[in-house]
CSV table of C-alpha atoms in Angstrom, one decimal:
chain,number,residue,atom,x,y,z
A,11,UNK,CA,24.2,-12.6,16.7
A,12,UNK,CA,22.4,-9.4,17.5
A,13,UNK,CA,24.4,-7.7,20.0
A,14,UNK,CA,22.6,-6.3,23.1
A,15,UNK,CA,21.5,-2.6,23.2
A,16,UNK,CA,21.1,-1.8,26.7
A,17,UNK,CA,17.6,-1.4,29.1
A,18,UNK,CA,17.5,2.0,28.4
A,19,UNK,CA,17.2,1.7,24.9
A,20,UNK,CA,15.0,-1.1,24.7
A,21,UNK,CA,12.2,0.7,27.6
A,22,UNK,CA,12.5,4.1,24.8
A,23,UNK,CA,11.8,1.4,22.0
A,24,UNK,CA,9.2,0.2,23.9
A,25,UNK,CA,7.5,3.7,25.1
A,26,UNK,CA,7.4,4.6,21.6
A,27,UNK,CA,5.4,1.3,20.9
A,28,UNK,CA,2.9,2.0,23.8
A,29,UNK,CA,2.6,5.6,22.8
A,30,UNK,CA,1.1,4.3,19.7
A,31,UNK,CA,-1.3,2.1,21.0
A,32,UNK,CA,-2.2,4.6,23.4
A,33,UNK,CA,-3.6,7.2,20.9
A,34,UNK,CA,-5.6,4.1,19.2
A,35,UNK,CA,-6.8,3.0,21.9
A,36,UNK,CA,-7.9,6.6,23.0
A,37,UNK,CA,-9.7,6.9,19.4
A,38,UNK,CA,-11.6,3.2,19.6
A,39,UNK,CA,-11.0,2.0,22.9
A,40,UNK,CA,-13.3,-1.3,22.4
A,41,UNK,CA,-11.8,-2.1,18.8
A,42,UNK,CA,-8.1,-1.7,19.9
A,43,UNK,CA,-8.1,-2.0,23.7
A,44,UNK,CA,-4.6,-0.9,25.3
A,45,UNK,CA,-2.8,-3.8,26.3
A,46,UNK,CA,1.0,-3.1,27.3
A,47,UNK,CA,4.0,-5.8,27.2
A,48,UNK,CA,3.9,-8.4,29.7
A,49,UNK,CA,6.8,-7.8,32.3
A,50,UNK,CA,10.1,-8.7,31.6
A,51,UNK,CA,11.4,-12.8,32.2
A,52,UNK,CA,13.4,-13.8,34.9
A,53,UNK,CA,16.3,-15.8,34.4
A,54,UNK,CA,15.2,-18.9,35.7
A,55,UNK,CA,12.4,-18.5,32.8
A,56,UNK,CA,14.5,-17.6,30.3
A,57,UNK,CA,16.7,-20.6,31.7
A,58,UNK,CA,13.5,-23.2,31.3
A,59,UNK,CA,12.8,-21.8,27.9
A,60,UNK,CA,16.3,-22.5,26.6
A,61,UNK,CA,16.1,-26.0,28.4
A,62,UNK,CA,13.3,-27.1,26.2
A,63,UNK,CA,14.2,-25.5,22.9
A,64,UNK,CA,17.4,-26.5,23.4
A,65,UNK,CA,19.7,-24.0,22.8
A,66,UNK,CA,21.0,-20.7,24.4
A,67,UNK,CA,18.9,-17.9,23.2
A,68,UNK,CA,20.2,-14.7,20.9
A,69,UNK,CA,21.8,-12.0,23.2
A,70,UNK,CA,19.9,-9.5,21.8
A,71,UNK,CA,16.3,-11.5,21.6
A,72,UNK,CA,17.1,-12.9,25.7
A,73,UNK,CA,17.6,-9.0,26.3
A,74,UNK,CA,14.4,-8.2,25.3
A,75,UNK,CA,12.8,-10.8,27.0
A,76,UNK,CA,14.2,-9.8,30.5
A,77,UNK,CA,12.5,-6.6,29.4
A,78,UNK,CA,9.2,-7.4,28.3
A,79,UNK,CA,8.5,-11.3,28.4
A,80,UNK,CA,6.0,-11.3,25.4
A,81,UNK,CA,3.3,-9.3,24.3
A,82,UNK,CA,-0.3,-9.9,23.3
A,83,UNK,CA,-1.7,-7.5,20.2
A,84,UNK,CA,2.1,-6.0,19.5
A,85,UNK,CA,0.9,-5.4,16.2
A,86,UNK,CA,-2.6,-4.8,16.4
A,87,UNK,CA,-3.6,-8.2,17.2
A,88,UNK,CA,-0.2,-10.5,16.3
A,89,UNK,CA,1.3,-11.3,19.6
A,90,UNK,CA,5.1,-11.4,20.5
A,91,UNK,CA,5.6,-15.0,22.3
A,92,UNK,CA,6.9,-14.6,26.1
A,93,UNK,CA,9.7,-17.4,27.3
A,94,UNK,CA,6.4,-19.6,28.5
A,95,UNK,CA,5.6,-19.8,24.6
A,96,UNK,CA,9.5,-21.0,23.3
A,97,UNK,CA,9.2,-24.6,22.8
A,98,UNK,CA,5.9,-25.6,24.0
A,99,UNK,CA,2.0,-24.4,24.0
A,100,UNK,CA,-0.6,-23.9,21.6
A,101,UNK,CA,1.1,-20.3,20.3
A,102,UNK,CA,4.3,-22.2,19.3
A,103,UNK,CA,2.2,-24.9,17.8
A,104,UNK,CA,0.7,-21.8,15.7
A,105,UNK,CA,4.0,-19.9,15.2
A,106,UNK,CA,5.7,-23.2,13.6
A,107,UNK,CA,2.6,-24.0,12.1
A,108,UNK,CA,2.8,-20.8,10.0
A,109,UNK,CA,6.8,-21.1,8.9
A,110,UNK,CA,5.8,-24.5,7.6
A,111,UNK,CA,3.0,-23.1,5.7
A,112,UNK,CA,5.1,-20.7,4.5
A,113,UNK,CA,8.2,-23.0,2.7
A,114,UNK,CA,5.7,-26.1,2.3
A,115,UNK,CA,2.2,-24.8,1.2
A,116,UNK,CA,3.3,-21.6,-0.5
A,117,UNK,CA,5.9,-23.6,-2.3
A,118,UNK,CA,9.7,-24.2,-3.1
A,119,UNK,CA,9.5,-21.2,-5.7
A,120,UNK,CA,9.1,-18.9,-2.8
A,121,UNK,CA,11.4,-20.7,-0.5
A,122,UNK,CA,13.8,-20.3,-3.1
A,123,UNK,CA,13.3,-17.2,-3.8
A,124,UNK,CA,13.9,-15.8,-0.6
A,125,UNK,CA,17.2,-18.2,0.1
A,126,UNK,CA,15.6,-19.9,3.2
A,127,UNK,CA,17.7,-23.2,3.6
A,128,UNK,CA,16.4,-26.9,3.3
A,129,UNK,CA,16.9,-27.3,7.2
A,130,UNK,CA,14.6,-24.2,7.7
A,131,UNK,CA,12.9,-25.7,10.7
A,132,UNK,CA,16.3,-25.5,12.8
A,133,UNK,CA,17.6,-22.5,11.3
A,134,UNK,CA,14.6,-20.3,12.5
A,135,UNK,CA,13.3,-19.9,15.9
A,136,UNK,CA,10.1,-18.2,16.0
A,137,UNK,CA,9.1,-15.7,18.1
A,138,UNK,CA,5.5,-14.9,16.7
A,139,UNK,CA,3.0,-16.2,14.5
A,140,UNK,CA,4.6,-15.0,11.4
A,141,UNK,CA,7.8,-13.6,12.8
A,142,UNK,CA,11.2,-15.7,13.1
A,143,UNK,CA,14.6,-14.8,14.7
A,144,UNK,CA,17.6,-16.5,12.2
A,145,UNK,CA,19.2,-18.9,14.4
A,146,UNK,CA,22.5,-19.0,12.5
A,147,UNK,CA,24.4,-17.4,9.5
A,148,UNK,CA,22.3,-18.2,6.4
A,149,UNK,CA,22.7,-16.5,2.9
A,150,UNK,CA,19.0,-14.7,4.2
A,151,UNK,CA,21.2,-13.2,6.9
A,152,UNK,CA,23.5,-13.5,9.7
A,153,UNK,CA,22.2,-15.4,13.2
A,154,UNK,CA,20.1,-12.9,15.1
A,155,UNK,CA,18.1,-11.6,12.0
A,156,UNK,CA,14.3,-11.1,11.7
A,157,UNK,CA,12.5,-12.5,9.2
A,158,UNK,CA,9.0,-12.0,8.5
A,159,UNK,CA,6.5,-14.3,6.8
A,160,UNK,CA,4.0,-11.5,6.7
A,161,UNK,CA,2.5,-9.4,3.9
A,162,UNK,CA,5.7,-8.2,2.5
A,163,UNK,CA,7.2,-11.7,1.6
A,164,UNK,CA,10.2,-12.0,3.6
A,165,UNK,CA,11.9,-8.6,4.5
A,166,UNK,CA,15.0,-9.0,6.3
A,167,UNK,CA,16.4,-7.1,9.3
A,168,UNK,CA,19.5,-7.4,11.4
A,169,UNK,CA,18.2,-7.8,14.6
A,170,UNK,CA,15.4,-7.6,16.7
A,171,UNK,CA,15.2,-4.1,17.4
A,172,UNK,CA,15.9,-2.8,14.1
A,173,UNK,CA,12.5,-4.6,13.3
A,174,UNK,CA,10.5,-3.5,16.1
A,175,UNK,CA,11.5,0.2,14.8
A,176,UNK,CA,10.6,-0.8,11.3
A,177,UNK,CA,7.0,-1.8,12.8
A,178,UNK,CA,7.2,1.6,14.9
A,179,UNK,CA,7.3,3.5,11.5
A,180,UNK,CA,4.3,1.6,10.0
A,181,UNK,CA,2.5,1.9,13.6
A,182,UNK,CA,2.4,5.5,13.6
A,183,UNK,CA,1.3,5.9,9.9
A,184,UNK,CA,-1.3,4.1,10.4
A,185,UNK,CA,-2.1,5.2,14.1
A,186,UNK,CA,-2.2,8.3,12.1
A,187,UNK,CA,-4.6,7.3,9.6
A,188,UNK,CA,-7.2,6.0,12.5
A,189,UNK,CA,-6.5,9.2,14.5
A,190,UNK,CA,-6.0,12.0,12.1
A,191,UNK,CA,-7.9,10.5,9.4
A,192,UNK,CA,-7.3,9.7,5.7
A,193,UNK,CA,-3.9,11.9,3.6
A,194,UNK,CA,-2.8,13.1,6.8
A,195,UNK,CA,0.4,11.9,6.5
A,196,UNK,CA,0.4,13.9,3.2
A,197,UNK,CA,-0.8,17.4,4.8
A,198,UNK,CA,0.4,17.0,8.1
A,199,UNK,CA,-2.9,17.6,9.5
A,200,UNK,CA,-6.0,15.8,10.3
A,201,UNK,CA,-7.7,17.7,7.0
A,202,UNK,CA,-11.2,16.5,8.1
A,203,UNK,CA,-10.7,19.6,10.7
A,204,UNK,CA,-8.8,21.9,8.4
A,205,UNK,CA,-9.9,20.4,4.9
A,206,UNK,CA,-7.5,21.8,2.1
A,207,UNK,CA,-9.2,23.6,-1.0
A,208,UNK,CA,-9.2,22.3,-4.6
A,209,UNK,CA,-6.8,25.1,-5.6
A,210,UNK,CA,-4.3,23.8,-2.2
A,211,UNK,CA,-4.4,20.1,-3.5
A,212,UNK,CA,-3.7,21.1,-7.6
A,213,UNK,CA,-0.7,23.3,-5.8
A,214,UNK,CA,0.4,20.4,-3.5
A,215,UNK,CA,0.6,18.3,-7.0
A,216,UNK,CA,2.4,20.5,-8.6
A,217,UNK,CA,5.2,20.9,-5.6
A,218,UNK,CA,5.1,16.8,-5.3
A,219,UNK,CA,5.5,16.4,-8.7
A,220,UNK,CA,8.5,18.1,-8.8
A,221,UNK,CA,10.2,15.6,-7.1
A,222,UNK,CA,8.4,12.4,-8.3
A,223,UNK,CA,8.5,13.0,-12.1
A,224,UNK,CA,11.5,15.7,-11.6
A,225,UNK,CA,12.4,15.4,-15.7
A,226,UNK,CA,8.8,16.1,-16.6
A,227,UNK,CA,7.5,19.4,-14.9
A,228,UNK,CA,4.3,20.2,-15.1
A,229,UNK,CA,2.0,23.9,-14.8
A,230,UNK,CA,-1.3,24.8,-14.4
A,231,UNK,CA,-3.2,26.4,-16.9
A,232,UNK,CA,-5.2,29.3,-17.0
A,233,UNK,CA,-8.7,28.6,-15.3
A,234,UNK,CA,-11.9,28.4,-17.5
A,235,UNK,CA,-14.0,30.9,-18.4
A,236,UNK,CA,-17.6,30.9,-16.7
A,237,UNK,CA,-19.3,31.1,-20.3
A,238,UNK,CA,-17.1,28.4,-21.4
A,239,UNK,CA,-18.0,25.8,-18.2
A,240,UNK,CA,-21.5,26.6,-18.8
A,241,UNK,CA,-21.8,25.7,-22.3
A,242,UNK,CA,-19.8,22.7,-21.5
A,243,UNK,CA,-22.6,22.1,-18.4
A,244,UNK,CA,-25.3,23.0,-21.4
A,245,UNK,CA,-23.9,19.9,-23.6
A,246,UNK,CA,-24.1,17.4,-20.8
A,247,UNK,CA,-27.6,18.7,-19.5
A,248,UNK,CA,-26.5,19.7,-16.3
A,249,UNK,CA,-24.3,16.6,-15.2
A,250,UNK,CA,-21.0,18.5,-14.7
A,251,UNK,CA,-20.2,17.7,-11.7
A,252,UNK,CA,-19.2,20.7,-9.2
A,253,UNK,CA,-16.0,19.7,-8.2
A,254,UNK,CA,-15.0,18.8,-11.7
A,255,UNK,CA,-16.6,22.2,-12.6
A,256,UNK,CA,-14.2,23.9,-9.9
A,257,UNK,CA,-10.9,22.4,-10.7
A,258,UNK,CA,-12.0,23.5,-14.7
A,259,UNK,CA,-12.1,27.0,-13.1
A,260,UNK,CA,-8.8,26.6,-11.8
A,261,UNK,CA,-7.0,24.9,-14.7
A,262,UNK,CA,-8.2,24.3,-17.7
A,263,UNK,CA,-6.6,20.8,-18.7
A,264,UNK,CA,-3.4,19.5,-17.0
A,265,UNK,CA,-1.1,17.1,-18.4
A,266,UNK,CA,0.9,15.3,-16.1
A,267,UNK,CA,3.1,12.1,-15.9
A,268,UNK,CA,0.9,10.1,-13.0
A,269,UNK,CA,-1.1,7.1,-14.2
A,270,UNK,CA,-3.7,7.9,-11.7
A,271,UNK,CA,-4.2,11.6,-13.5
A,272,UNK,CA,-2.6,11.8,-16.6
A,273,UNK,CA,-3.9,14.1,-19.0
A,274,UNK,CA,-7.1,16.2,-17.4
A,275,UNK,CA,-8.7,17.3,-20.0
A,276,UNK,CA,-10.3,21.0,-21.0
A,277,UNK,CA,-13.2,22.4,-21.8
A,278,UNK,CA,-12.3,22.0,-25.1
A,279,UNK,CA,-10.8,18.8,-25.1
A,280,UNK,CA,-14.3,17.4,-23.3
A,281,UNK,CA,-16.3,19.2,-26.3
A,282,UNK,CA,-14.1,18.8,-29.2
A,283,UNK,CA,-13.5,15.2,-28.2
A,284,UNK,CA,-10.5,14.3,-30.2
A,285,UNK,CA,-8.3,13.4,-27.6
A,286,UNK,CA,-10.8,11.4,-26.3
A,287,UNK,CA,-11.5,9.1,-29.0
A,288,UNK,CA,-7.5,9.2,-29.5
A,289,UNK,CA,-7.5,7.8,-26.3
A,290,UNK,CA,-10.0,5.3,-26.8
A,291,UNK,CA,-8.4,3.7,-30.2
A,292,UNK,CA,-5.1,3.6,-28.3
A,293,UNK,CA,-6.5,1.9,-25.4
A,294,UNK,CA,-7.9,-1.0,-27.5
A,295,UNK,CA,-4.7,-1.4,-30.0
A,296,UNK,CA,-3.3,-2.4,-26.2
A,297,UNK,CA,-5.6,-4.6,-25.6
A,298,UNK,CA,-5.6,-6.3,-29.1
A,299,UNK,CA,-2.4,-6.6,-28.7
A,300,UNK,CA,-2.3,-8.0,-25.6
A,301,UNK,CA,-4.7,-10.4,-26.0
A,302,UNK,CA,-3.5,-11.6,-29.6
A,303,UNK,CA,0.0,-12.1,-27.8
A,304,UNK,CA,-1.8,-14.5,-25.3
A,305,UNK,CA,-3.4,-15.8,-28.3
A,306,UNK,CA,-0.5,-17.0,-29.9
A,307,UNK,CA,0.8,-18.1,-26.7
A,308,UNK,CA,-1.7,-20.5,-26.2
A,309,UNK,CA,-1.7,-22.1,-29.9
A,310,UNK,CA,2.2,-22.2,-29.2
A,311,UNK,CA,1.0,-24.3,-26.8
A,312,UNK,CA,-1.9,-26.4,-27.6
A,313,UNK,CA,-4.3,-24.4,-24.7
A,314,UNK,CA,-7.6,-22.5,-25.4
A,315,UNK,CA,-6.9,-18.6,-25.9
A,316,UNK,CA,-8.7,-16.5,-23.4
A,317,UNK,CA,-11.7,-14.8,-24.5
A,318,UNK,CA,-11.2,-10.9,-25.3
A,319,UNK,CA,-12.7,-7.8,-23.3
A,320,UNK,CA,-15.4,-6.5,-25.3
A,321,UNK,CA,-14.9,-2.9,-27.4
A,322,UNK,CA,-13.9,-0.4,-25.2
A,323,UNK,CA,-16.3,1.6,-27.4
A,324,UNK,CA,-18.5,-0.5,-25.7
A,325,UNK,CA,-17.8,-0.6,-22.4
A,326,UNK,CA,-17.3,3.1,-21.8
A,327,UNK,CA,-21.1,3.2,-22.4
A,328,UNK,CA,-21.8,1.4,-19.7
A,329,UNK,CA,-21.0,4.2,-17.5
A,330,UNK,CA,-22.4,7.3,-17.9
A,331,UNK,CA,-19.8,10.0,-18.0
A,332,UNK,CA,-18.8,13.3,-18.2
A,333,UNK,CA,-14.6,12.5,-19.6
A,334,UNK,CA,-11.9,13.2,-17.1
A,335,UNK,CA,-8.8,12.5,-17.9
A,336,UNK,CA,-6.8,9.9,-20.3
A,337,UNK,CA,-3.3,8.6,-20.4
A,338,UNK,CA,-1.4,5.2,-21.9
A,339,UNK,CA,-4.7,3.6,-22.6
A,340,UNK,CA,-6.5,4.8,-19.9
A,341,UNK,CA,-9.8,6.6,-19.3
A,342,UNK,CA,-11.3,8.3,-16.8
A,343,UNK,CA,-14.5,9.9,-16.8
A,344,UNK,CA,-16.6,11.4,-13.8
A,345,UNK,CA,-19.7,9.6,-13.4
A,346,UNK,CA,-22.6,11.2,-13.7
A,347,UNK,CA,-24.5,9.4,-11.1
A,348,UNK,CA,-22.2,9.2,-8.6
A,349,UNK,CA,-20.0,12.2,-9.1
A,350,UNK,CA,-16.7,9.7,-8.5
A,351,UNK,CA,-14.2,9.7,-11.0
A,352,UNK,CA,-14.2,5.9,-12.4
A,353,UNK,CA,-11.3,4.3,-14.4
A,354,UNK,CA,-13.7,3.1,-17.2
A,355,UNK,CA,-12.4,0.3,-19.2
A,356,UNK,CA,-11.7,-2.0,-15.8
A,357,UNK,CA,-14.9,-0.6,-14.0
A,358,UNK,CA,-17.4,-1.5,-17.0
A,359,UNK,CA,-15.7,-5.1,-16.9
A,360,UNK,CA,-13.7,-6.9,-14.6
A,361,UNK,CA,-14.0,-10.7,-15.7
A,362,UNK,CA,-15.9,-12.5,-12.9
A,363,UNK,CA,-16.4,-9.3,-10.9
A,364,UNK,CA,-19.8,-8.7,-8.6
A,365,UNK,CA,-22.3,-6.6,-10.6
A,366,UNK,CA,-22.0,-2.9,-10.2
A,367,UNK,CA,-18.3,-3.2,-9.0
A,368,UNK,CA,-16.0,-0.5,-9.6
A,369,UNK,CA,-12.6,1.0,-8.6
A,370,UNK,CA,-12.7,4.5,-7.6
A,371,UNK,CA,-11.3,6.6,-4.9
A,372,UNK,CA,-14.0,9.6,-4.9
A,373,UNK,CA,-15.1,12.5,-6.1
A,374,UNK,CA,-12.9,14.4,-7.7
A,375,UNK,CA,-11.5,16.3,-4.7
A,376,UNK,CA,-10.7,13.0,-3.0
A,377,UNK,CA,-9.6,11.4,-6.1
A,378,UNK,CA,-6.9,14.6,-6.0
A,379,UNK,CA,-5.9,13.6,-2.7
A,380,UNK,CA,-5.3,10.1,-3.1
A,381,UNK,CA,-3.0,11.2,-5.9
A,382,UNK,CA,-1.2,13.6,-3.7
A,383,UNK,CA,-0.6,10.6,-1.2
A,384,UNK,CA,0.4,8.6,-4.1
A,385,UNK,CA,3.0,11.1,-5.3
A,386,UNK,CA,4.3,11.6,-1.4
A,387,UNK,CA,5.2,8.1,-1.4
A,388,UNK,CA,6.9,8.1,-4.9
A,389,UNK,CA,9.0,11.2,-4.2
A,390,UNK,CA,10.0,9.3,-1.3
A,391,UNK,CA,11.2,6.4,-2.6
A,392,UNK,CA,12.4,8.3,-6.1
A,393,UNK,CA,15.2,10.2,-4.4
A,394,UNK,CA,15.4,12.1,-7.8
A,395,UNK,CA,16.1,8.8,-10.2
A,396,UNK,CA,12.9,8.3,-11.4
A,397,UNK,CA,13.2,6.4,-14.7
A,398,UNK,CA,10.6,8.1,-17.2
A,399,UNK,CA,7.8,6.0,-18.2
A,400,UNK,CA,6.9,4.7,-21.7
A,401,UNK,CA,3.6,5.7,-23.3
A,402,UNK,CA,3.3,3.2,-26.3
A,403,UNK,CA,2.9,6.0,-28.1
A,404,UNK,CA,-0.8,6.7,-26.6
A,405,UNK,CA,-1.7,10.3,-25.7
């Protein structure tokens, strides 16, 4: 059962909550109107509700309703039921609707998968569309747990309020987001106000680096020369794009271990183009590969093989390009058009994809910053374990 934590601690919880809806609300007041928790239950009403469901509520969960009885757009637009809800109404009807969806429509793998017992329907209460309270000690977790059928596929925590400070992390990331704007988290700014320079985001990668490949440092290299960026501007009649042109100034060439970079290449990489088509053989021996492994799947098995990508020799001309950067059968070129930098091989073809779509975070400054956010978040999690990654012997 989850044990009770006191008023005091549940109105902070709650403040905290508001506080975030409060400074969304104050950003886009018609998209995300401010709507606070409903007033806390009495105990006749938390009495009535525990007639009809039948059963004496969680300590912790009946707490929180004498607190705040239920409330509408907790999460942005999910609503946390109120002791009117438990048992009976169209919201129930919805919130039981959706746990049966979950085990019955998603299927027994997943049910499995996440340990939820055969007699699911009494082991859970629900206590919003896609959130339930466990009503007693399963292998998922001890009676009073929270178990969410949202996005994440089942996390697990002990209680009610451990969740609700869970959500109060993810709130105020992205609160921040919406307020600050995009990478804020990253700079601890809103940058749209104080926008970093190209030579503050290659430092910020190299500091962040540190700590998410920490057994593969990596170093800037001596900036490009003018003469040398123009002759390279010269070969690509005028297409080099300025921001590409910049960061050339500032480095010439970077090799790093992160997918989303990899292996910027130099003037004279771009000009000599070695690497390049290195890169390119590489990235279709993966492909054969992969696609004569599926082959001989499906004549293992009597199905049709699926048909191949074309060349990538051919599908890199379907983008015009000035090259970028390569790494484990990956290539990235700036487009010429566009200035964004454009993963090429799954840009020029994505089976059954919409003409003219394409994957592709920016320019090259915000391609930069999205993998500065990206290297936050793995630095986080790495805690200075990460495992190093295998290259297939591509460059």
């Amino acid at each position: 059962m989850g044990d009770p934590i006191g008023e005091d601690a549940w109105r902070q919880l709650l403040d905290s909550l508001l506080q975030q809806h409060r400074r969304r609300a104050g950003a886009d007041p018609e998209k995300d109107p401010l709507i606070p928790p409903k007033a806390g239950a009495t105990e006749q009403q938390l009495r009535a509700a525990e007639r009809r469901l039948g059963f004496r509520l969680d300590p912790q969960y009946r707490e929180f309703l004498s607190i705040a009885d239920g409330w509408d757009g907790y999460n942005f637009g999910e609503d946390l039921l109120g002791t009117s809800d438990l048992g009976s109404g169209p919201r129930w009807d919805e919130a039981v609707e959706s746990l049966h969806w979950f085990v019955d429509d998603i299927g027994p793998d997943a049910a499995r998968s996440l340990r939820i017992p055969d007699d699911y329907a009494d082991s859970y209460l629900p206590i919003a569309d896609r959130l339930c309270l466990a009503l007693k000690d399963t292998s998922q977790g001890a009676a009073g747990s929270i178990f969410s059928l949202y996005i994440d596929w089942g996390g697990i925590w002990p209680d009610l309020s451990s969740y609700l400070k869970a959500e109060l992390r993810q709130m105020t990331y992205w609160t921040d987001q919406k307020v600050l704007g995009p990478h804020s988290e990253t700079w601890g700014r809103d940058i749209r106000i104080a926008p970093p320079t190209l030579t503050d985001i290659l430092t910020k990668i190299l500091d962040l680096s540190a700590t998410a490949y920490p057994d593969q440092p990596i170093q800037a290299n001596p900036g490009a020369a003018p003469n040398a960026l123009n002759a390279l501007d010269h070969d690509f009649a005028g297409a080099l794009h300025p921001e590409h042109r910049e960061l050339l100034a500032i480095t010439d060439g970077l090799s790093t271990p992160e997918p989303m970079l990899g292996h910027v290449l130099s003037v004279d990489d771009i000009r000599e183009g070695t690497r390049w088509q290195t890169a390119l053989a590489c990235a279709q021996k993966i492909e054969d590969d992969y696609f004569g492994n599926l082959a001989a799947e499906a004549a293992r098995t009597g199905q049709p093989p699926p048909p191949p990508k074309p060349p990538v020799r051919e599908r890199i001309l379907r983008i015009p390009v000035v090259p970028f950067s390569v790494l484990d059968g990956r290539v990235y070129g700036i487009d010429t058009h566009t200035g964004q930098v454009r993963e090429l091989l799954d840009d020029a073809f994505i089976p059954g994809a919409f003409p003219g779509y394409a994957i592709s975070y920016g320019t090259v400054r915000q391609h930069l910053l999205t993998v500065c956010d990206h290297l936050r978040g793995l630095s986080i999690a790495n805690r200075g374990s990460h495992k190093n990654r295998t290259n297939d012997g591509c460059p």
